[in-house]
Amino acid sequence: MKKWMLCLAGVLSGAMAGCNNDATSPTAGEATLRMWLTDKTAAYDAVNITFTEISAHIDSQWIVLNDQTQTVNLLDWNNGKTLLLGQAAIEAGTYTQIRLKIAAAEVVWNGQSYPMDVPSGAQSGLKLLTKFEIAAGSTYDIVLDFDAERSVVTTGPPQNPKGFKLKPTIRAIAMAFTGSISGRVANPAALPVAVAVAGNDTITASAVDPVSGDFRLAFLPPMAYVVSIADTLGRAFSKPDAPVNAGQDYALGSITLQ
């Protein structure tokens, strides 16, 4: 299985079926495209998504990176971890869209499994409208940050939902153009969560390891972030203006929640 990233935020819409392309070693004039999946933490036991196809669009054709059905628990892939969704040797050139086909989705909440309604557009293909140039002989990695918290929508009262719907929220970014923020919480037993905020938007979030205290806010576009950490006892930490540069990690060091 494989992973990937892209340089622009994705816009989702329905898509048409495309063509198949076997994943082989690139030849002259070709490159390798790899799609990686990551997630930020969410307040569910599991969010299982069944993908049936991952593809990219160039000129008038879809190039399939993976057409094997795979079910992924998004919550297994946070704190900087990634999963390779698909890869292929592809034609070099300018690509304008990425397409994800989703056959089914399930959320596990309070120990019970609930099927999620999947929009028809996700079954025929969700498109990430973006543009990226791939040079011959290169390997291009794109990371898809599938936001489980925002993608799961409840019907009925939030504390006693009648059902769940999937409304995919995905951030796509070129891996080479991102950095990260890391740290270690000295008192992590009360399940703290770290978030990186830019303006009024939470860009990513990560559960702090309850034993080691380690966390990593990964795949962040270069800029300054406010890092906030809070646990279930109300203890907190905040760091304004944490700088992120491409290809680098900004280490906060040891942190004590107060």
Backbone as a ProteinNet text record, in pm:
[ID]
protein_1_A
[PRIMARY]
MKKWMLCLAGVLSGAMAGCNNDATSPTAGEATLRMWLTDKTAAYDAVNITFTEISAHIDSQWIVLNDQTQTVNLLDWNNGKTLLLGQAAIEAGTYTQIRLKIAAAEVVWNGQSYPMDVPSGAQSGLKLLTKFEIAAGSTYDIVLDFDAERSVVTTGPPQNPKGFKLKPTIRAIAMAFTGSISGRVANPAALPVAVAVAGNDTITASAVDPVSGDFRLAFLPPMAYVVSIADTLGRAFSKPDAPVNAGQDYALGSITLQ
[TERTIARY]
84.7	0	88.8	33.6	119.5	62.7	143	99.5	127.7	73.8	107.5	62	119.3	81.5	73.1	17.8	-1.3	6.9	22.9	44.7	-77.5	-194.2	-311.7	-418.3	-503.9	-617.1	-707.8	-764.1	-849.3	-990.5	-1053.9	-1195.3	-1262.1	-1366.1	-1426.1	-1547.1	-1559.2	-1677.2	-1686.5	-1794.5	-1810.2	-1714.3	-1685.5	-1594	-1644	-1590.4	-1627.1	-1526.1	-1566.4	-1476.2	-1361.8	-1244.5	-1127	-1063.8	-934.8	-864.1	-768.7	-727.9	-634.6	-491.9	-397.4	-256.4	-178.1	-102.5	-30	85.6	113.1	224.9	352.4	435.2	560.4	671.8	796.2	909.1	905.1	939.7	932.5	1035.3	997.6	1088.6	1121.3	1197.6	1235.5	1111.6	1114.7	1001.4	894.4	915	817	870.8	779.4	813.8	733.5	758.4	682	599.6	470.5	381.1	337	349.6	308.2	209	100.2	-4	-1.8	8.6	15.7	-104.1	-150.6	-264.3	-218.1	-271.2	-250.8	-381	-385.8	-508.5	-471.4	-562.5	-544.8	-643.5	-613.6	-690.3	-837.4	-925.3	-1069.4	-1128.8	-1246.6	-1308.6	-1395.3	-1339.2	-1409.4	-1315	-1370.8	-1286.5	-1218.7	-1289.1	-1234.7	-1318.5	-1255.3	-1324.8	-1269.8	-1346.2	-1300.7	-1354.4	-1263.5	-1298.6	-1252	-1340.9	-1305.5	-1283.6	-1157.8	-1120.8	-1119.7	-1169.7	-1166.2	-1076.9	-1041.3	-952.2	-889.2	-759.8	-686.2	-628	-654.8	-605.9	-573.3	-499	-460.4	-491.4	-519.2	-566.4	-461.7	-434.1	-348	-410.9	-411.6	-475.7	-620.2	-654.8	-793.9	-808.3	-709.8	-716.6	-686.9	-743.5	-716.2	-611.4	-506.2	-401.6	-425.1	-450.7	-484.3	-356.4	-348.7	-234.9	-260	-386.6	-422.7	-571.1	-606.8	-748.1	-783.3	-700.6	-728.6	-809.4	-918.5	-1001.3	-922.7	-924.9	-853.4	-935.1	-948.6	-1020.2	-918.8	-928.4	-830	-900.3	-849.3	-893	-811.9	-876.1	-804.4	-729.8	-785.4	-726.8	-595.9	-562.1	-432.3	-319.6	-354.8	-254.5	-249.4	-228.9	-208	-71.8	-46.2	82.1	200.7	179.8	287.8	302.3	222.4	230.1	155.6	202.5	141	125.7	31.1	3.6	6	78.8	85.5	-41.3	-121.1	-247.4	-227.9	-132.7	-112.4	10.5	68.6	180.7	185	246.2	257.8	365.4	423	506.5	412.5	427.8	332.3	404.2	328.2	379.5	417.3	535.8	573.7	483.4	460.7	377	298.6	194.7	113.1	-15.7	-36.3	-157.5	-248.5	-378.5	-472.7	-574.2	-585.9	-684.2	-635.5	-686.3	-670.1	-810	-829.9	-962.8	-955.4	-1045.9	-1059.3	-1197.9	-1205.4	-1334.8	-1353	-1465.8	-1496.1	-1622.5	-1612.4	-1727.6	-1811	-1746.6	-1819	-1742.1	-1814.5	-1752.3	-1824.9	-1750.2	-1805.1	-1736.4	-1813.5	-1756.4	-1783.9	-1684.8	-1701.6	-1698.4	-1807.6	-1823.6	-1877.2	-1809.4	-1847.2	-1858.3	-1767.5	-1760.9	-1860.4	-1943.4	-2044.4	-2019	-2039	-2015.2	-2142.1	-2124.3	-2235.5	-2193.1	-2271.5	-2241	-2266.5	-2185.2	-2204.6	-2262.4	-2355	-2403.1	-2289.2	-2260.2	-2153	-2216.6	-2180.1	-2239.6	-2211.2	-2306.3	-2291.4	-2164.8	-2125.1	-2003.6	-1879.5	-1880.3	-1764.6	-1753.7	-1868.6	-1867	-1819.9	-1863.3	-1818.2	-1681.9	-1644.5	-1511.8	-1512.8	-1441	-1420.9	-1297.8	-1310.8	-1197.1	-1133.7	-1001.5	-924	-873.2	-926.4	-887.7	-758.9	-649.5	-519.8	-430.5	-318.1	-227.9	-86.6	-19.9	117	194.8	320.3	409	504.4	513.2	602.5	706.5	834.1	942.7	981.5	1027	1071.3	1185.4	1180.8	1285.4	1272.8	1169.9	1155.3	1052.8	1052.2	948.8	877.6	746.2	666.9	573.8	585.5	505.3	398.9	275.5	163.3	100.3	75.1	9.4	-132.8	-227	-367.6	-402.6	-431.6	-470	-621.5	-670.3	-814.4	-861.9	-933.1	-973.9	-1096.2	-1072.6	-1182.4	-1283.1	-1235	-1324.7	-1427.2	-1382	-1472.6	-1549.1	-1497.1	-1559	-1677.3	-1685.5	-1796.2	-1901.6	-2020.9	-2130.1	-2241.9	-2289.1	-2396.3	-2532.7	-2632.8	-2771.7	-2842	-2924.5	-2987.6	-2900.6	-2934	-2857.6	-2713.4	-2614.5	-2473.7	-2439.1	-2501.6	-2470.4	-2548.9	-2650.3	-2730.3	-2769.6	-2670.7	-2697.5	-2785.1	-2864.4	-2948.3	-2874.6	-2770.1	-2692.9	-2571.9	-2492.1	-2369.3	-2360.6	-2306.7	-2282.5	-2135.4	-2084.2	-1947.5	-1948.9	-1881.2	-1861.8	-1711.7	-1641.1	-1494.8	-1435.7	-1346.8	-1267.9	-1121.8	-1057.5	-922.5	-831	-716.1	-612.2	-501.1	-462.3	-360.1	-241	-120.6	-2.2	119.9	209.8	333.3	424.5	463.3	539.6	667.8	735.1	863	848.2	727.9	704.9	648.7	659.6	602.9	709.1	675.2	757.9	672.1	727.1	653.3	690.8	609.7	634.4	625.3	724	723.7	752.1	725	753.9	727.6	750.6	726	660.4	540.3	467.2	514.3	555.8	611.1	504.1	379.4	269.8	153.5	168.9	74.2	-38.7	-53.1	-144.8	-291.1	-329.3	-470.4	-506.7	-443.9	-480.7	-482.4	-370.5	-367.5	-371.1	-418.2	-421.9	-352.2	-265.3	-194.8	-256.5	-267.6	-321.7	-231.1	-227.5	-158.4	-263.2	-265.5	-368.2	-302.6	-361.5	-320.2	-443	-438.6	-557.4	-665.7	-782.4	-892.1	-910.8	-813.9	-829.9	-733.8	-787.6	-703.2	-651.2	-521.8	-463.5	-446.1	-397.9	-385.8	-387.4	-414.4	-417.8	-357.9	-303.6	-241.6	-259	-298.9	-302.6	-159.6	-137.4	-7.5	0.6	113.9	130.3	116.8	23.8	-1.4	109.8	205.5	316.9	443.3	486.7	610.9	591.2	468.4	441.9	477.2	525.1	567.4	447.7	464.6	366.1	438.3	373.4	427.3	312.3	315.5	219.3	286.1	243.9	318.6	249.7	326.9	278.5	214.1	287.5	240.1	303.8	225	282.5	365.9	474.3	560.2	485.8	484.7	430.2	443.5	397.1	398.7	264	268.5	147.6	139	16.4	-6.7	-24.2	59	48.1	-19.5	-129.2	-201.5	-213.5	-196.3	-209.9	-300.2	-396.6	-485.7	-518.6	-537.8	-573.7	-712.6	-756.4	-892.9	-911.7	-803.4	-812.9	-814.1	-809.7	-812.5	-676.2	-569.8	-435.3	-397.4	-318.1	-294.9	-156.2	-121.8	2.6	-25.3	35.1	19.7	151.9	184.9	306.2	269.2	271.9	243.4	365.9	340.7	448.6	551.7	505	596.2	625.8	750.6	780.5	798.2	744.7	762.3	826.5	934.2	1002.1	1000.1	997.4	991	1110.1	1080.5	1184.9	1246.6	1190.6	1248.6	1143.9	1192.2	1106.3	1139.5	1036.7	1054.5	1026.7	1130.4	1119.1	1087.1	974.6	935.4	1003.7	1061.6	1128	1028.9	1069.7	985.1	881.4	756.7	644.3	572.6	542.5	461.4	327.9	219.1	85.7	50.3	-8.4	-40.9	-185.4
-117.9	0	123.5	238	352.7	484.2	594.8	725.5	836.6	962.3	1076.4	1208.1	1325.3	1460.5	1552.1	1673.1	1769.8	1912.4	2010.1	2145.2	2231.2	2193.5	2277.8	2204.1	2282.2	2219.9	2157.6	2042.4	1971.1	2023.5	2028.4	2058.5	1932.3	1887.4	1757.8	1771.9	1681.7	1677	1538.9	1509.3	1379.3	1364.2	1238.5	1212.9	1097.7	1085.2	976.9	864.5	747.7	632	655	590.4	615.5	489.5	503	394.1	328.1	206.6	134.6	157.5	152.4	163.9	82.7	-16.3	-101.5	-25.3	-55.3	6.5	-68.7	-8.7	-69.9	30.9	-14.5	76.4	176.3	303.7	404.1	379.7	410.9	405.8	548.8	566.3	699.9	785.4	908.2	998.8	980.2	882.4	857.4	901.7	904.3	935	842.3	849.4	771	864.6	836.8	912.3	821.4	870.9	793.3	875.8	810.5	873.6	816.9	906.2	864.3	918.6	843.8	884.3	913.6	1023.8	1052	1107.2	1126.5	1173.9	1249.4	1337.6	1394.8	1328.8	1336.1	1261.5	1301.7	1207.1	1231.9	1157.4	1202.4	1148.3	1026.1	928.8	803.5	687.8	568.6	450.5	409.8	426.8	394	464	497.8	548.5	469.2	370.7	278.5	320.9	343.5	385.2	277.7	235.1	136.4	206.8	209.8	268.7	159.1	191.5	95.2	140.7	268.2	315.4	448.8	464	589.1	621.3	740.8	772.7	921	955.5	1093.4	1123.9	1252.4	1292.1	1375.9	1337.8	1415.1	1416.6	1533.3	1550.2	1500.3	1397.2	1350.2	1211.1	1167.3	1030.9	1024.6	921.5	891.1	780.9	803.6	704.3	641.2	512.2	443.8	405.8	448.2	415.6	290.3	264.1	143.1	117.5	-2.3	-38.1	-160.8	-187.7	-296.7	-242.5	-309.5	-265.4	-275.2	-168.7	-166	-87	-142.5	-75.4	-24.5	104.1	171	235.5	213	288.2	417	529.3	656.2	686.6	643.9	679.7	606.4	507.2	440.5	523.9	633.1	704.1	852	878.4	1015.9	1027.8	1143.2	1167.6	1151.4	1190.8	1186.6	1056	954.5	826.3	836.1	760.6	762.7	621.9	607.5	479.1	500	416.6	428.1	372.3	460	418.4	363.6	416.9	372.2	435.7	367.8	424.7	362.4	434.5	382.8	460	395.2	464.2	533.8	664.7	743.5	832.7	886.1	981.9	1110.9	1166.1	1296	1403.7	1509.7	1617.9	1685	1758.4	1835	1760.3	1731.2	1663.8	1765.9	1749.4	1851.2	1801.9	1671.1	1618.4	1486.3	1457.4	1326.7	1274.4	1145.4	1089	972.7	976	868.9	808.5	677.8	609.3	540.7	569.2	515.5	432.2	304.7	214.3	210.8	224.7	211.8	283.6	315	380.2	337.6	329.7	284.6	362.1	401.5	465.9	377.8	365.2	293.3	397.3	403.9	506.5	441.6	466	403.4	251.3	193	48.5	-13.9	67	13.8	64	-25.6	8.7	62.7	168.5	228.3	247.5	198.9	229.9	377.5	437	576.5	585.1	677.1	705.5	767.8	709.4	759.6	833.3	959	1031.7	962.8	974.3	906.6	950.7	1076	1125.6	1055	1010	938.4	799.5	738.9	605.7	610	712.4	724.9	791.8	866.1	926.1	1067.1	1090.2	1224.1	1283.3	1404.2	1467.7	1571.6	1568	1676.3	1759	1878.2	1964.1	2035.8	1999.1	2056	2042.6	2108.2	2105	2079.8	1979.4	1951.5	1899.8	1941.7	1908.3	1798.4	1692.2	1581.3	1569.9	1580.9	1574.4	1429.6	1403	1268.4	1224.1	1098.6	1041.9	1071.1	1145.7	1184.5	1096.3	1105.4	1043.8	1154.7	1161.1	1270	1211.8	1263.2	1213	1314.5	1269.7	1353.3	1291.8	1374.6	1327.5	1380.9	1291.9	1327.8	1322.2	1437.8	1445.9	1436.2	1316.5	1288.2	1321	1431.7	1481.5	1404.3	1301.6	1216.7	1294.6	1385.8	1460.4	1540.6	1609.2	1691.4	1610.1	1493.7	1413.7	1331.5	1307.2	1229.9	1327.2	1321.1	1411.9	1329.6	1373.6	1301.5	1354.8	1267.6	1308.9	1290	1386.4	1381.7	1449.1	1438.8	1503.1	1452.7	1542.7	1500.5	1396.4	1404.7	1309.8	1179.1	1178.8	1057.6	1049.5	1035.4	1044.4	930.7	964.7	863.4	793.3	856.1	798.1	883.8	838.1	907.8	917.2	1029.3	1048.9	1081.6	1039	1072.3	1193.4	1300.3	1419.4	1445.5	1380.6	1382.9	1523.3	1547.9	1670.5	1629	1668	1619.1	1736.4	1741.7	1840.3	1767	1819.8	1753.7	1847	1793.1	1878.3	1797.7	1860.8	1794.7	1775	1651.9	1617.9	1699.5	1722.5	1793.4	1937.9	1992.3	2133.2	2152.3	2051.4	2060.9	2042.3	2086.7	2064.4	2012.2	2010.7	1955.2	2026.4	2001.3	2050.1	1929.5	1913.5	1798.5	1843.1	1753.4	1782.6	1661.3	1676.8	1568.7	1628.2	1579.6	1625.5	1545.4	1616	1549.3	1481	1527.4	1468.4	1432	1320.8	1289.4	1193.3	1155.6	1046.6	1078.7	1207.7	1245.6	1272.6	1199.4	1196.8	1334.7	1406.2	1536.3	1523.5	1630.3	1641.4	1771.3	1765.1	1882.3	1925.2	2056.2	2109	2219.9	2235	2345.9	2432.4	2561	2652.7	2764	2795.6	2909.8	2996.9	3121.3	3205.7	3147	3121.2	3059.2	2912.3	2854.7	2718.6	2622.5	2512.5	2405.4	2323.9	2334.4	2268.5	2119.6	2084	1942.1	1925.2	1803	1769.9	1632	1608.6	1479.4	1443.9	1320.2	1271.6	1256.6	1297.4	1279.4	1136.1	1071.1	935.1	937	858.7	867.1	808.9	740.7	683.1	766.9	782.8	856.7	1007.8	1053.7	1196.6	1258.1	1177.5	1230.8	1266.5	1370	1403.6	1467.8	1462.3	1525.8	1578.4	1706.7	1770.5	1777.9	1691.3	1669.3	1729.4	1738.3	1778.7	1917.3	2011.9	2149.6	2237.5	2316.4	2413.6	2516	2566.8	2662.2	2790.5	2821.8	2945.7	2933.7	3034.4	3029.4	2978.8	2894.3	2834	2862	2861.4	2855.2	2707.8	2658.5	2520.1	2520.6	2447	2435.9	2289	2261.2	2125.4	2132.1	2041.9	2036.8	1891.8	1861.9	1725.5	1721.8	1604.3	1587.3	1644.8	1685.6	1748.4	1900.4	1953.1	2097.5	2163.2	2085.3	2142	2171.5	2277.1	2321.9	2383.2	2402.1	2467.8	2536	2653.6	2723.1	2786.8	2774.5	2834.2	2912.1	3046	3123.7	3128.8	3154	3178.7	3066.7	2942.5	2829.8	2821.4	2845.2	2852.3	2714.2	2698.5	2574.2	2607.5	2536.5	2549.1	2414.8	2419	2296.9	2206.9	2078.5	1980.6	1982.6	2063	2074.1	2046.9	2005.1	1986.1	2092.1	2157.9	2254.7	2182.7	2166	2088.6	2180.4	2154.2	2232.1	2183.7	2064.3	2010.9	1958.4	1959.9	1908	2011.8	1965.8	2053.9	1998	2086.1	2046.9	2119	2043.3	2102.6	2155.1	2276.6	2340.1	2389.3
0	0	0	-39.1	-60.3	-9.2	-18	25.4	-75.3	-50.4	-133.4	-80.5	-134.7	-98.4	-219.9	-203.3	-310.1	-262.3	-356.8	-309.3	-282.8	-316.2	-296.9	-218.6	-151.5	-83.7	-187.2	-155.9	-250.7	-250.3	-367.5	-381.7	-430.7	-361.7	-390.5	-479.8	-577.5	-663	-723.1	-793.6	-857.4	-973.2	-1009.9	-1119.7	-1203.4	-1324.3	-1414.8	-1404	-1448.4	-1446.5	-1542.7	-1513.4	-1595.5	-1647.4	-1687.5	-1751.4	-1653.4	-1681	-1595.3	-1642	-1545.1	-1576.9	-1475.4	-1518.3	-1426.2	-1363.1	-1233.8	-1162.9	-1199	-1285	-1325.5	-1306.9	-1323.9	-1313.6	-1427.8	-1400.8	-1506.1	-1615.1	-1738.2	-1851.3	-1891.1	-2000.9	-2046	-2067.5	-2015.5	-2028.9	-1924	-1832.1	-1727.2	-1591.3	-1493.8	-1355.3	-1265.6	-1135.2	-1038.5	-951.7	-942.4	-855	-741.3	-617.4	-500.3	-419	-378.4	-299.5	-157.5	-58.2	81.6	158.2	256.1	338.7	480.3	538.7	680	735.7	866.8	931	1056.7	1101.7	1234.4	1328.9	1457	1555.7	1557.6	1596.5	1601.4	1720.3	1765.1	1887	1857.8	1785.7	1756.7	1785.7	1799.2	1818.4	1687.8	1576.3	1444.2	1338.1	1227	1108.5	990.4	944.1	840.2	703.9	609.9	474.3	376.7	287.3	185.2	52.1	7.4	-121.4	-227.9	-347.3	-457.5	-572.3	-575.3	-682.2	-643.3	-679.1	-663.4	-800	-853.1	-987.5	-999.8	-1104.6	-1133.2	-1279	-1308.4	-1441.4	-1514.3	-1639.7	-1727.6	-1865.7	-1928.8	-2059.2	-2051.1	-2126	-2126.7	-2066.3	-1986.2	-1934.6	-1785.2	-1721.9	-1582.5	-1575.8	-1496.6	-1475	-1338.2	-1335.3	-1210.8	-1135.2	-1010.3	-924.6	-841.6	-812.6	-737.9	-758	-806.1	-820.2	-736.1	-635	-542	-423.7	-390.1	-277.7	-147.3	-68.8	58.5	160.9	280.1	388.6	490	521.7	605.8	724.8	844.5	962.1	966.8	938.5	932.3	1061.5	1174.6	1303.3	1331.8	1249.5	1262.4	1203.3	1132.1	1052.9	1089.8	1220.5	1263.6	1330.2	1390.9	1458.6	1363.5	1236	1137.9	1063.5	1098.4	1027.3	894.7	796	663.8	609.2	519.3	454.1	303.9	232.3	87.7	25.6	-35.5	-97.6	-237.7	-312.4	-449.5	-511	-609.3	-682.9	-821.1	-914.6	-1050.9	-1125.1	-1225.8	-1322.8	-1420.1	-1433.4	-1510.1	-1609.5	-1702.3	-1799.3	-1728.6	-1760.4	-1706.2	-1765.5	-1690.3	-1740.5	-1630.3	-1670.5	-1577	-1545.8	-1419.1	-1372.1	-1304.7	-1323.2	-1277.2	-1174.8	-1155.3	-1061.6	-1002.5	-883.6	-821.1	-792.9	-811.4	-789.1	-690.3	-593.2	-494.7	-507.1	-524	-523.3	-387.9	-323.7	-191	-200	-165.8	-177.1	-50.3	65.9	192.6	302.1	410.3	525.3	652.3	761.1	888.9	1000.7	1101.3	1218.6	1340.2	1427.5	1553.8	1665.1	1740.9	1844.3	1970.5	2081.2	2209	2196.7	2117.6	2104.2	2009.4	1944.3	1852.8	1711.4	1612.4	1472.1	1407.3	1325.9	1252.6	1107.4	1010.3	870.5	844.2	758.1	720.2	580.1	559.8	425.6	346.1	230	143.1	26.5	0.7	-111.8	-244	-337.1	-466.2	-537.9	-519.8	-583.8	-536.1	-409	-356.3	-417.1	-449.7	-508.5	-653.4	-728.2	-867.3	-875.5	-771.1	-767.3	-712.2	-601.1	-547.3	-612.5	-664.5	-729.9	-638.3	-630.9	-572.4	-688.8	-704	-815	-777.5	-841.3	-810.5	-932.6	-929.9	-1045.3	-995.3	-1052.6	-1013.7	-1133.6	-1140	-1251.5	-1207.4	-1288.4	-1257.8	-1368.5	-1331.2	-1428.5	-1455.2	-1577	-1613.8	-1522.4	-1479.8	-1396.5	-1248	-1208.2	-1067.8	-996.3	-864	-780.9	-706.1	-720.4	-663	-557.4	-434.6	-322.5	-284	-279.8	-238.7	-114.5	-12.7	108.6	111.8	136.1	151.4	299.3	356.7	497.7	505.7	535.4	541.2	683.1	698.6	829.6	879.3	961.4	1007.9	1091.5	1175.9	1264.7	1185	1080.8	1000.4	896.9	862.3	756.2	804.8	935.6	992.2	1044.4	986.9	1023.3	1086.9	1202.6	1270.8	1229	1231.8	1214.3	1348	1385.6	1516.6	1620.5	1749.2	1856.3	1859.5	1872.6	1870.9	1976.7	2096.2	2202.9	2191.9	2104.1	2082.9	1935.5	1847.2	1703	1652.2	1550.5	1486.5	1372.8	1324.1	1214.9	1183.7	1086.6	1049.1	897.3	848.7	706.4	684.7	569	531.1	439	480.5	396.4	391.6	298.2	300.6	299.5	395.5	401.4	392	283	254.6	221.3	287.2	255.5	180.9	65.4	-15.7	-32	-12.1	-15.9	-59.4	-132.4	-175.6	-55.4	-31.1	89	101.2	-10.3	-6.4	37.7	29.7	61.9	202.2	287.6	422	529.7	650.9	768	881.2	1002.1	1115.8	1244.8	1348.3	1484.3	1577.1	1664	1754.5	1897.2	1990.9	2130.3	2216.4	2346	2442.2	2566.3	2596.5	2714.4	2835.3	2941.2	3059.1	3144.1	3133.9	3212.6	3119.5	3044.1	2937	2973.6	3101.1	3136	3108.8	3110.3	3094	2948.3	2857.1	2714.7	2649	2649.9	2582.6	2431	2367.5	2221.9	2183.3	2082.3	2031.3	1899.1	1879	1753.7	1702.3	1569.3	1503.8	1436.4	1471.9	1423.7	1343.7	1227.4	1146.4	1124.4	1172.7	1166	1254.4	1194.3	1268.7	1233.6	1162.9	1112.4	1181.6	1231.3	1284.3	1166.8	1140	1023.1	1047.5	1164.3	1197.2	1348.3	1391.7	1534	1553.4	1671.4	1698.6	1845.4	1871.8	2009.6	2060.5	2184.3	2248.3	2301.2	2279	2330.1	2482.6	2539.7	2683.6	2770.1	2709.3	2785.2	2767.1	2641.7	2616	2619.8	2590.8	2582.6	2449.3	2354.9	2225.3	2137.3	2056	1953.1	1835.7	1721.2	1600.4	1517.2	1488	1398.6	1262.2	1171.9	1048.2	926.5	817.1	685.4	689.1	747.9	761.1	654.5	580.7	488.1	565.1	505.6	576.1	613.7	741.4	798.4	949.5	1022.8	1168.5	1219.7	1322.5	1378.8	1528.1	1577.8	1721.4	1757.2	1848.2	1893.7	2030.3	2041	2167.5	2205.4	2334.1	2386.5	2509.4	2517.6	2633.7	2664.9	2794.5	2832.8	2895.7	2935.5	2986.3	3126.4	3192.3	3324.5	3315.7	3192.6	3174.5	3177.1	3191.6	3186.7	3041.7	3021.9	2884.3	2867.7	2740.3	2699	2566.6	2545.9	2417.9	2378.5	2251.2	2196.4	2070.9	2074.2	1953.3	1862.6	1735.2	1638.9	1632.7	1627.2	1605.8	1456.2	1413.4	1270.3	1207.7	1088.1	1012.4	878.7	847	718.4	647.2	514.4	434.7	465	487.4	509.5	647.8	741.1	874.2	982.2	1099.3	1216	1319.8	1372.2	1479.8	1611.4	1693.7	1817	1934.2	2000.3	2117.3	2244.3	2240.6	2358	2460	2587.6	2694.5	2737.2	2754.2	2786.4	2908.9	3003.9	3119	3111.9	3107.2	3103.2	3241.8	3244.1	3371.6	3373.4
[MASK]
++++++++++++++++++++++++++++++++++++++++++++++++++++++++++++++++++++++++++++++++++++++++++++++++++++++++++++++++++++++++++++++++++++++++++++++++++++++++++++++++++++++++++++++++++++++++++++++++++++++++++++++++++++++++++++++++++++++++++++++++++++++++++++++++++

